[in-house]
Amino acid sequence: MVHGTTRIIGIIGYPVRHSLSPVMQNSALQACGLDYVYVPFEVVPEELGNAVSGLKALGVSGFNVTIPHKTEVMPFLDELDQSAESAGAVNTVKNDAGRLIGYNTDGDGLVRSLMAELEFIPQGASIALVGAGGAARGAIAALCRAGARRIVIANRTRDKAAALVSLMADRFPCVEFSTADDFECLEGCLGEVDLLINTTSFGMHLDNRRIVCLDNLPPNARVYDMVYAPPVTSLLRDAEQKGLRHANGLGMLAAQGELGFTIWTGSMPPKGLMKSVLDSICHY
Ligand code: ATR
């Protein structure tokens, strides 16, 4: 029930109607008995600045930011947390007494999901990562903060992988970075890899082609696909067939949401609730 005292949290994106965050966040808010409501706002790119000023003027408690606004929103905020600085993108904004502070919980959400679902320990790990876009950047920053030792990146457009590596190598000098010329070259580097992670949208469209062949991965390596629709991509099917531990991106979506929930409300959501809400919507 919405009262005169109810506070608002939102999500801005374009489009936003397919977002799973409203159902996941409202379930957690209700379970905690918190007087908040989480609302979707479809914001066209030309209106982004006006929308952010409007949300601030309305005194919302905070909001999520999704595609295509994650980078473009940054100049409209008053302050950036280090998580947003190093990812170069914002997915969570807190209204702190009229100051909008941008955070990025995607990367830490990924690390939490890897630890919770795959018992993967980033400390000292060797990681092969596919993609060099915004999702890859956030993932790399969080994995480096969590102690990754070696990261090799392959991307369809090789120059973008090289640019990302040079940016990250400056920020995290203790991590050994490299690029693979193409996906086939990456396959040749998988022999000593602890985790293979896909950060691209490849696999989203029921595509049966393989982005990377997993034959060279050691038997204890983990495979993570940030894609969660469909829940089982060709990459995850291959991992399953090879007996490799694997997970899709639903756990990351839930974990970034849990971190945002705490940033906005100061409370912890019930453990596992967001993930079970998502599992109940995204049928396997
Ligand atoms: P995001 O913020 O989700 O990472 P992005 O910044 O647009 O989105 O980056 C998309 C990533 O997915 C890029 O690494 C892109 O490769 P390119 O740099 O070559 O464009 C990758 N990608 C998207 N579709 C792909 C496909 N069909 N095959 C391989 N890589 C793909």
mmCIF file of C-alpha atoms and ligand atoms in Angstrom:
data_model
loop_
_atom_site.group_PDB
_atom_site.id
_atom_site.type_symbol
_atom_site.label_atom_id
_atom_site.label_comp_id
_atom_site.label_asym_id
_atom_site.label_seq_id
_atom_site.Cartn_x
_atom_site.Cartn_y
_atom_site.Cartn_z
ATOM 1 C CA MET A 1 0.000 0.000 0.000
ATOM 2 C CA VAL A 2 1.294 3.460 -0.907
ATOM 3 C CA HIS A 3 0.886 6.033 1.898
ATOM 4 C CA GLY A 4 1.592 9.736 2.253
ATOM 5 C CA THR A 5 4.907 8.751 3.842
ATOM 6 C CA THR A 6 5.980 6.234 1.197
ATOM 7 C CA ARG A 7 9.417 6.872 -0.278
ATOM 8 C CA ILE A 8 10.272 6.212 -3.898
ATOM 9 C CA ILE A 9 13.087 4.282 -5.521
ATOM 10 C CA GLY A 10 13.077 3.985 -9.313
ATOM 11 C CA ILE A 11 14.842 2.627 -12.343
ATOM 12 C CA ILE A 12 15.570 4.674 -15.452
ATOM 13 C CA GLY A 13 16.241 2.976 -18.773
ATOM 14 C CA TYR A 14 15.084 2.845 -22.369
ATOM 15 C CA PRO A 15 13.326 0.544 -22.787
ATOM 16 C CA VAL A 16 12.610 -0.419 -19.198
ATOM 17 C CA ARG A 17 9.440 -2.489 -19.419
ATOM 18 C CA HIS A 18 11.318 -5.808 -19.478
ATOM 19 C CA SER A 19 13.295 -5.003 -16.339
ATOM 20 C CA LEU A 20 13.043 -7.616 -13.589
ATOM 21 C CA SER A 21 14.210 -5.147 -10.935
ATOM 22 C CA PRO A 22 10.753 -3.776 -9.947
ATOM 23 C CA VAL A 23 9.373 -7.186 -8.981
ATOM 24 C CA MET A 24 12.600 -8.237 -7.298
ATOM 25 C CA GLN A 25 13.027 -5.001 -5.311
ATOM 26 C CA ASN A 26 9.359 -4.612 -4.342
ATOM 27 C CA SER A 27 9.294 -8.209 -3.080
ATOM 28 C CA ALA A 28 12.265 -7.471 -0.828
ATOM 29 C CA LEU A 29 10.876 -4.103 0.339
ATOM 30 C CA GLN A 30 7.594 -5.765 1.275
ATOM 31 C CA ALA A 31 9.309 -8.678 2.995
ATOM 32 C CA CYS A 32 11.241 -6.187 5.141
ATOM 33 C CA GLY A 33 8.114 -4.121 5.849
ATOM 34 C CA LEU A 34 9.817 -0.977 4.522
ATOM 35 C CA ASP A 35 7.674 1.966 3.444
ATOM 36 C CA TYR A 36 9.171 2.304 -0.037
ATOM 37 C CA VAL A 37 7.980 1.581 -3.542
ATOM 38 C CA TYR A 38 10.220 0.783 -6.549
ATOM 39 C CA VAL A 39 8.967 2.212 -9.843
ATOM 40 C CA PRO A 40 10.087 1.896 -13.514
ATOM 41 C CA PHE A 41 10.631 5.126 -15.476
ATOM 42 C CA GLU A 42 11.138 4.905 -19.218
ATOM 43 C CA VAL A 43 13.478 7.780 -20.092
ATOM 44 C CA VAL A 44 14.422 8.551 -23.706
ATOM 45 C CA PRO A 45 18.096 9.514 -24.111
ATOM 46 C CA GLU A 46 17.296 13.167 -24.979
ATOM 47 C CA GLU A 47 15.482 13.566 -21.645
ATOM 48 C CA LEU A 48 18.108 11.987 -19.406
ATOM 49 C CA GLY A 49 19.312 15.260 -17.834
ATOM 50 C CA ASN A 50 15.773 16.486 -17.235
ATOM 51 C CA ALA A 51 14.756 13.134 -15.780
ATOM 52 C CA VAL A 52 17.664 13.110 -13.312
ATOM 53 C CA SER A 53 16.927 16.711 -12.232
ATOM 54 C CA GLY A 54 13.269 15.779 -11.875
ATOM 55 C CA LEU A 55 14.016 12.738 -9.719
ATOM 56 C CA LYS A 56 16.223 14.905 -7.519
ATOM 57 C CA ALA A 57 13.554 17.621 -7.279
ATOM 58 C CA LEU A 58 10.946 15.020 -6.371
ATOM 59 C CA GLY A 59 13.184 13.789 -3.578
ATOM 60 C CA VAL A 60 13.272 10.115 -4.560
ATOM 61 C CA SER A 61 15.508 8.030 -2.294
ATOM 62 C CA GLY A 62 17.490 6.688 -5.221
ATOM 63 C CA PHE A 63 17.292 4.850 -8.498
ATOM 64 C CA ASN A 64 18.866 2.236 -10.692
ATOM 65 C CA VAL A 65 20.255 3.143 -14.078
ATOM 66 C CA THR A 66 20.126 0.694 -16.949
ATOM 67 C CA ILE A 67 20.818 0.563 -20.687
ATOM 68 C CA PRO A 68 21.457 2.960 -22.433
ATOM 69 C CA HIS A 69 22.104 5.473 -19.632
ATOM 70 C CA LYS A 70 24.798 3.839 -17.481
ATOM 71 C CA THR A 71 27.649 6.016 -18.726
ATOM 72 C CA GLU A 72 25.711 9.037 -19.973
ATOM 73 C CA VAL A 73 24.151 9.602 -16.520
ATOM 74 C CA MET A 74 27.524 10.309 -14.898
ATOM 75 C CA PRO A 75 27.811 14.070 -15.662
ATOM 76 C CA PHE A 76 24.368 14.667 -14.148
ATOM 77 C CA LEU A 77 25.363 13.328 -10.718
ATOM 78 C CA ASP A 78 26.942 15.261 -7.828
ATOM 79 C CA GLU A 79 29.466 12.630 -6.794
ATOM 80 C CA LEU A 80 30.814 9.273 -7.947
ATOM 81 C CA ASP A 81 31.751 6.436 -5.638
ATOM 82 C CA GLN A 82 35.034 4.682 -6.442
ATOM 83 C CA SER A 83 33.063 1.658 -7.742
ATOM 84 C CA ALA A 84 31.516 3.881 -10.434
ATOM 85 C CA GLU A 85 34.792 5.633 -11.229
ATOM 86 C CA SER A 86 36.637 2.395 -11.864
ATOM 87 C CA ALA A 87 33.793 0.804 -13.850
ATOM 88 C CA GLY A 88 33.229 4.004 -15.862
ATOM 89 C CA ALA A 89 29.503 3.464 -15.398
ATOM 90 C CA VAL A 90 26.750 3.907 -12.818
ATOM 91 C CA ASN A 91 23.941 1.448 -12.139
ATOM 92 C CA THR A 92 22.817 2.740 -8.721
ATOM 93 C CA VAL A 93 22.205 6.297 -7.510
ATOM 94 C CA LYS A 94 21.538 7.324 -3.919
ATOM 95 C CA ASN A 95 19.937 10.633 -3.055
ATOM 96 C CA ASP A 96 21.912 11.668 0.006
ATOM 97 C CA ALA A 97 20.064 14.714 1.378
ATOM 98 C CA GLY A 98 19.816 16.291 -2.071
ATOM 99 C CA ARG A 99 23.187 15.098 -3.406
ATOM 100 C CA LEU A 100 23.050 12.376 -6.034
ATOM 101 C CA ILE A 101 25.828 9.825 -5.530
ATOM 102 C CA GLY A 102 26.556 7.287 -8.285
ATOM 103 C CA TYR A 103 27.689 3.736 -7.496
ATOM 104 C CA ASN A 104 28.317 0.655 -9.562
ATOM 105 C CA THR A 105 27.161 -2.553 -7.888
ATOM 106 C CA ASP A 106 27.303 -4.700 -11.059
ATOM 107 C CA GLY A 107 30.926 -5.733 -10.628
ATOM 108 C CA ASP A 108 30.657 -6.516 -6.917
ATOM 109 C CA GLY A 109 27.362 -8.277 -7.686
ATOM 110 C CA LEU A 110 29.216 -10.485 -10.137
ATOM 111 C CA VAL A 111 31.913 -11.313 -7.595
ATOM 112 C CA ARG A 112 29.289 -12.155 -4.959
ATOM 113 C CA SER A 113 27.428 -14.340 -7.433
ATOM 114 C CA LEU A 114 30.627 -16.176 -8.442
ATOM 115 C CA MET A 115 31.425 -16.865 -4.801
ATOM 116 C CA ALA A 116 27.889 -17.854 -3.790
ATOM 117 C CA GLU A 117 26.913 -19.968 -6.767
ATOM 118 C CA LEU A 118 30.218 -21.409 -7.956
ATOM 119 C CA GLU A 119 32.356 -21.239 -4.799
ATOM 120 C CA PHE A 120 34.834 -19.318 -6.926
ATOM 121 C CA ILE A 121 37.612 -17.516 -5.040
ATOM 122 C CA PRO A 122 38.867 -14.507 -7.062
ATOM 123 C CA GLN A 123 42.022 -14.121 -4.928
ATOM 124 C CA GLY A 124 44.978 -15.299 -7.036
ATOM 125 C CA ALA A 125 42.739 -16.511 -9.865
ATOM 126 C CA SER A 126 43.477 -16.685 -13.570
ATOM 127 C CA ILE A 127 40.496 -15.486 -15.610
ATOM 128 C CA ALA A 128 39.583 -15.542 -19.312
ATOM 129 C CA LEU A 129 37.043 -12.881 -20.177
ATOM 130 C CA VAL A 130 35.041 -12.463 -23.392
ATOM 131 C CA GLY A 131 33.989 -8.914 -24.323
ATOM 132 C CA ALA A 132 35.330 -5.405 -23.877
ATOM 133 C CA GLY A 133 32.239 -3.241 -23.353
ATOM 134 C CA GLY A 134 30.801 -1.624 -20.246
ATOM 135 C CA ALA A 135 29.905 -4.927 -18.602
ATOM 136 C CA ALA A 136 33.447 -6.231 -19.110
ATOM 137 C CA ARG A 137 34.951 -3.078 -17.627
ATOM 138 C CA GLY A 138 32.855 -3.291 -14.462
ATOM 139 C CA ALA A 139 33.574 -7.002 -14.112
ATOM 140 C CA ILE A 140 37.332 -6.558 -14.536
ATOM 141 C CA ALA A 141 37.499 -3.721 -12.003
ATOM 142 C CA ALA A 142 35.635 -5.776 -9.384
ATOM 143 C CA LEU A 143 37.625 -8.964 -10.060
ATOM 144 C CA CYS A 144 40.872 -6.987 -9.727
ATOM 145 C CA ARG A 145 39.719 -5.411 -6.447
ATOM 146 C CA ALA A 146 38.886 -8.933 -5.261
ATOM 147 C CA GLY A 147 42.466 -10.072 -5.935
ATOM 148 C CA ALA A 148 42.509 -11.639 -9.426
ATOM 149 C CA ARG A 149 46.081 -12.442 -10.527
ATOM 150 C CA ARG A 150 45.828 -12.793 -14.304
ATOM 151 C CA ILE A 151 43.178 -11.720 -16.847
ATOM 152 C CA VAL A 152 43.184 -12.481 -20.557
ATOM 153 C CA ILE A 153 40.578 -10.700 -22.682
ATOM 154 C CA ALA A 154 39.199 -11.552 -26.125
ATOM 155 C CA ASN A 155 36.779 -9.351 -28.019
ATOM 156 C CA ARG A 156 35.217 -9.419 -31.484
ATOM 157 C CA THR A 157 36.802 -5.994 -32.086
ATOM 158 C CA ARG A 158 40.370 -6.549 -30.984
ATOM 159 C CA ASP A 159 41.271 -2.857 -30.618
ATOM 160 C CA LYS A 160 38.641 -2.430 -27.937
ATOM 161 C CA ALA A 161 40.170 -5.272 -25.911
ATOM 162 C CA ALA A 162 43.592 -3.656 -26.235
ATOM 163 C CA ALA A 163 42.224 -0.265 -25.116
ATOM 164 C CA LEU A 164 40.493 -1.834 -22.117
ATOM 165 C CA VAL A 165 43.630 -3.719 -21.128
ATOM 166 C CA SER A 166 45.745 -0.586 -21.225
ATOM 167 C CA LEU A 167 43.197 1.307 -19.094
ATOM 168 C CA MET A 168 42.955 -1.498 -16.535
ATOM 169 C CA ALA A 169 46.697 -2.199 -16.464
ATOM 170 C CA ASP A 170 47.246 1.409 -15.354
ATOM 171 C CA ARG A 171 44.664 1.098 -12.595
ATOM 172 C CA PHE A 172 45.668 -2.354 -11.373
ATOM 173 C CA PRO A 173 49.426 -2.688 -11.890
ATOM 174 C CA CYS A 174 49.637 -5.895 -9.806
ATOM 175 C CA VAL A 175 47.375 -7.804 -12.199
ATOM 176 C CA GLU A 176 48.853 -9.498 -15.268
ATOM 177 C CA PHE A 177 46.724 -8.492 -18.270
ATOM 178 C CA SER A 178 46.834 -9.719 -21.857
ATOM 179 C CA THR A 179 44.634 -9.811 -24.953
ATOM 180 C CA ALA A 180 43.944 -12.754 -27.223
ATOM 181 C CA ASP A 181 43.887 -11.847 -30.929
ATOM 182 C CA ASP A 182 40.579 -13.623 -31.431
ATOM 183 C CA PHE A 183 38.340 -16.210 -29.786
ATOM 184 C CA GLU A 184 40.358 -19.084 -31.223
ATOM 185 C CA CYS A 185 43.514 -17.687 -29.641
ATOM 186 C CA LEU A 186 41.648 -17.420 -26.358
ATOM 187 C CA GLU A 187 40.813 -21.120 -26.578
ATOM 188 C CA GLY A 188 44.560 -21.793 -26.707
ATOM 189 C CA CYS A 189 45.020 -19.920 -23.402
ATOM 190 C CA LEU A 190 42.376 -21.801 -21.410
ATOM 191 C CA GLY A 191 44.646 -24.551 -20.030
ATOM 192 C CA GLU A 192 45.476 -22.729 -16.795
ATOM 193 C CA VAL A 193 42.309 -20.720 -16.402
ATOM 194 C CA ASP A 194 40.164 -20.907 -13.258
ATOM 195 C CA LEU A 195 37.187 -19.007 -14.672
ATOM 196 C CA LEU A 196 35.831 -18.235 -18.133
ATOM 197 C CA ILE A 197 33.310 -15.446 -18.212
ATOM 198 C CA ASN A 198 31.165 -14.122 -21.049
ATOM 199 C CA THR A 199 30.257 -10.441 -20.643
ATOM 200 C CA THR A 200 28.778 -10.007 -24.149
ATOM 201 C CA SER A 201 25.219 -10.366 -25.343
ATOM 202 C CA PHE A 202 26.235 -13.323 -27.521
ATOM 203 C CA GLY A 203 23.894 -16.178 -26.641
ATOM 204 C CA MET A 204 20.939 -13.931 -25.896
ATOM 205 C CA HIS A 205 19.082 -14.872 -29.054
ATOM 206 C CA LEU A 206 18.945 -18.641 -28.764
ATOM 207 C CA ASP A 207 22.049 -18.751 -30.905
ATOM 208 C CA ASN A 208 23.388 -22.287 -31.120
ATOM 209 C CA ARG A 209 26.805 -21.227 -32.364
ATOM 210 C CA ARG A 210 29.708 -21.300 -29.925
ATOM 211 C CA ILE A 211 31.536 -18.158 -28.965
ATOM 212 C CA VAL A 212 34.394 -20.151 -27.417
ATOM 213 C CA CYS A 213 35.092 -23.888 -27.342
ATOM 214 C CA LEU A 214 35.688 -25.096 -23.788
ATOM 215 C CA ASP A 215 37.783 -28.196 -24.590
ATOM 216 C CA ASN A 216 41.009 -26.791 -23.105
ATOM 217 C CA LEU A 217 39.555 -25.713 -19.751
ATOM 218 C CA PRO A 218 40.779 -27.676 -16.737
ATOM 219 C CA PRO A 219 38.086 -29.840 -15.097
ATOM 220 C CA ASN A 220 37.823 -27.615 -12.012
ATOM 221 C CA ALA A 221 37.361 -24.377 -14.023
ATOM 222 C CA ARG A 222 34.131 -22.438 -13.678
ATOM 223 C CA VAL A 223 32.082 -20.947 -16.540
ATOM 224 C CA TYR A 224 29.909 -17.879 -16.038
ATOM 225 C CA ASP A 225 27.615 -16.288 -18.617
ATOM 226 C CA MET A 226 26.209 -12.847 -17.752
ATOM 227 C CA VAL A 227 23.315 -13.609 -20.102
ATOM 228 C CA TYR A 228 20.252 -14.971 -18.266
ATOM 229 C CA ALA A 229 17.638 -14.972 -21.040
ATOM 230 C CA PRO A 230 17.653 -17.686 -22.221
ATOM 231 C CA PRO A 231 18.706 -19.187 -18.888
ATOM 232 C CA VAL A 232 20.872 -21.807 -20.602
ATOM 233 C CA THR A 233 23.011 -20.384 -23.409
ATOM 234 C CA SER A 234 25.091 -22.510 -25.795
ATOM 235 C CA LEU A 235 28.128 -21.686 -23.624
ATOM 236 C CA LEU A 236 26.426 -23.002 -20.485
ATOM 237 C CA ARG A 237 25.142 -26.073 -22.319
ATOM 238 C CA ASP A 238 28.717 -26.872 -23.340
ATOM 239 C CA ALA A 239 29.908 -26.342 -19.771
ATOM 240 C CA GLU A 240 27.198 -28.678 -18.519
ATOM 241 C CA GLN A 241 28.126 -31.352 -21.052
ATOM 242 C CA LYS A 242 31.761 -31.141 -19.981
ATOM 243 C CA GLY A 243 30.820 -31.388 -16.302
ATOM 244 C CA LEU A 244 32.138 -27.881 -15.547
ATOM 245 C CA ARG A 245 30.513 -25.829 -12.790
ATOM 246 C CA HIS A 246 28.594 -22.988 -14.380
ATOM 247 C CA ALA A 247 26.009 -20.265 -13.750
ATOM 248 C CA ASN A 248 24.068 -17.656 -15.684
ATOM 249 C CA GLY A 249 23.739 -13.941 -14.885
ATOM 250 C CA LEU A 250 20.615 -14.144 -12.730
ATOM 251 C CA GLY A 251 22.707 -14.375 -9.567
ATOM 252 C CA MET A 252 24.588 -11.226 -10.590
ATOM 253 C CA LEU A 253 21.316 -9.401 -11.226
ATOM 254 C CA ALA A 254 20.067 -10.413 -7.784
ATOM 255 C CA ALA A 255 23.351 -9.553 -6.051
ATOM 256 C CA GLN A 256 23.662 -6.086 -7.633
ATOM 257 C CA GLY A 257 20.071 -5.509 -6.507
ATOM 258 C CA GLU A 258 20.853 -6.589 -2.929
ATOM 259 C CA LEU A 259 23.761 -4.143 -2.788
ATOM 260 C CA GLY A 260 21.565 -1.318 -4.157
ATOM 261 C CA PHE A 261 18.812 -2.123 -1.655
ATOM 262 C CA THR A 262 21.263 -1.645 1.212
ATOM 263 C CA ILE A 263 22.669 1.582 -0.269
ATOM 264 C CA TRP A 264 19.155 3.073 -0.453
ATOM 265 C CA THR A 265 17.495 1.732 2.682
ATOM 266 C CA GLY A 266 20.380 0.930 5.030
ATOM 267 C CA SER A 267 18.770 -2.523 5.547
ATOM 268 C CA MET A 268 19.797 -5.949 4.313
ATOM 269 C CA PRO A 269 17.236 -7.700 2.099
ATOM 270 C CA PRO A 270 16.233 -11.215 3.204
ATOM 271 C CA LYS A 271 19.039 -13.581 2.173
ATOM 272 C CA GLY A 272 18.350 -15.298 -1.149
ATOM 273 C CA LEU A 273 14.927 -13.719 -1.643
ATOM 274 C CA MET A 274 15.788 -11.684 -4.743
ATOM 275 C CA LYS A 275 17.375 -14.688 -6.440
ATOM 276 C CA SER A 276 14.388 -16.915 -5.691
ATOM 277 C CA VAL A 277 12.006 -14.259 -7.043
ATOM 278 C CA LEU A 278 14.063 -14.151 -10.257
ATOM 279 C CA ASP A 279 14.220 -17.949 -10.475
ATOM 280 C CA SER A 280 10.440 -18.098 -10.177
ATOM 281 C CA ILE A 281 10.010 -15.646 -13.081
ATOM 282 C CA CYS A 282 12.720 -17.043 -15.375
ATOM 283 C CA HIS A 283 11.658 -20.649 -15.780
ATOM 284 C CA TYR A 284 14.318 -23.206 -16.562
HETATM 285 P P1 ATR B 1 27.703 -3.781 -22.347
HETATM 286 O O1 ATR B 1 27.607 -2.518 -21.538
HETATM 287 O O2 ATR B 1 26.538 -4.732 -22.136
HETATM 288 O O3 ATR B 1 29.024 -4.459 -22.207
HETATM 289 P P2 ATR B 1 28.578 -2.693 -24.859
HETATM 290 O O4 ATR B 1 29.433 -1.708 -24.159
HETATM 291 O O5 ATR B 1 27.818 -2.277 -26.072
HETATM 292 O O6 ATR B 1 27.506 -3.326 -23.879
HETATM 293 O O7 ATR B 1 29.513 -3.951 -25.249
HETATM 294 C C1 ATR B 1 29.000 -5.076 -25.871
HETATM 295 C C2 ATR B 1 30.076 -6.164 -25.930
HETATM 296 O O8 ATR B 1 29.508 -7.346 -26.494
HETATM 297 C C3 ATR B 1 31.252 -5.810 -26.825
HETATM 298 O O9 ATR B 1 32.398 -6.451 -26.313
HETATM 299 C C4 ATR B 1 30.830 -6.427 -28.163
HETATM 300 O O10 ATR B 1 31.882 -6.685 -29.048
HETATM 301 P P3 ATR B 1 32.429 -5.504 -30.024
HETATM 302 O O11 ATR B 1 33.303 -4.631 -29.170
HETATM 303 O O12 ATR B 1 33.167 -6.209 -31.080
HETATM 304 O O13 ATR B 1 31.216 -4.792 -30.535
HETATM 305 C C5 ATR B 1 30.234 -7.705 -27.668
HETATM 306 N N1 ATR B 1 29.286 -8.336 -28.593
HETATM 307 C C6 ATR B 1 28.009 -7.976 -28.849
HETATM 308 N N2 ATR B 1 27.441 -8.811 -29.742
HETATM 309 C C7 ATR B 1 28.399 -9.749 -30.053
HETATM 310 C C8 ATR B 1 28.435 -10.893 -30.910
HETATM 311 N N3 ATR B 1 27.386 -11.263 -31.634
HETATM 312 N N4 ATR B 1 29.576 -11.604 -30.967
HETATM 313 C C9 ATR B 1 30.648 -11.254 -30.242
HETATM 314 N N5 ATR B 1 30.688 -10.183 -29.411
HETATM 315 C C10 ATR B 1 29.574 -9.441 -29.324
#
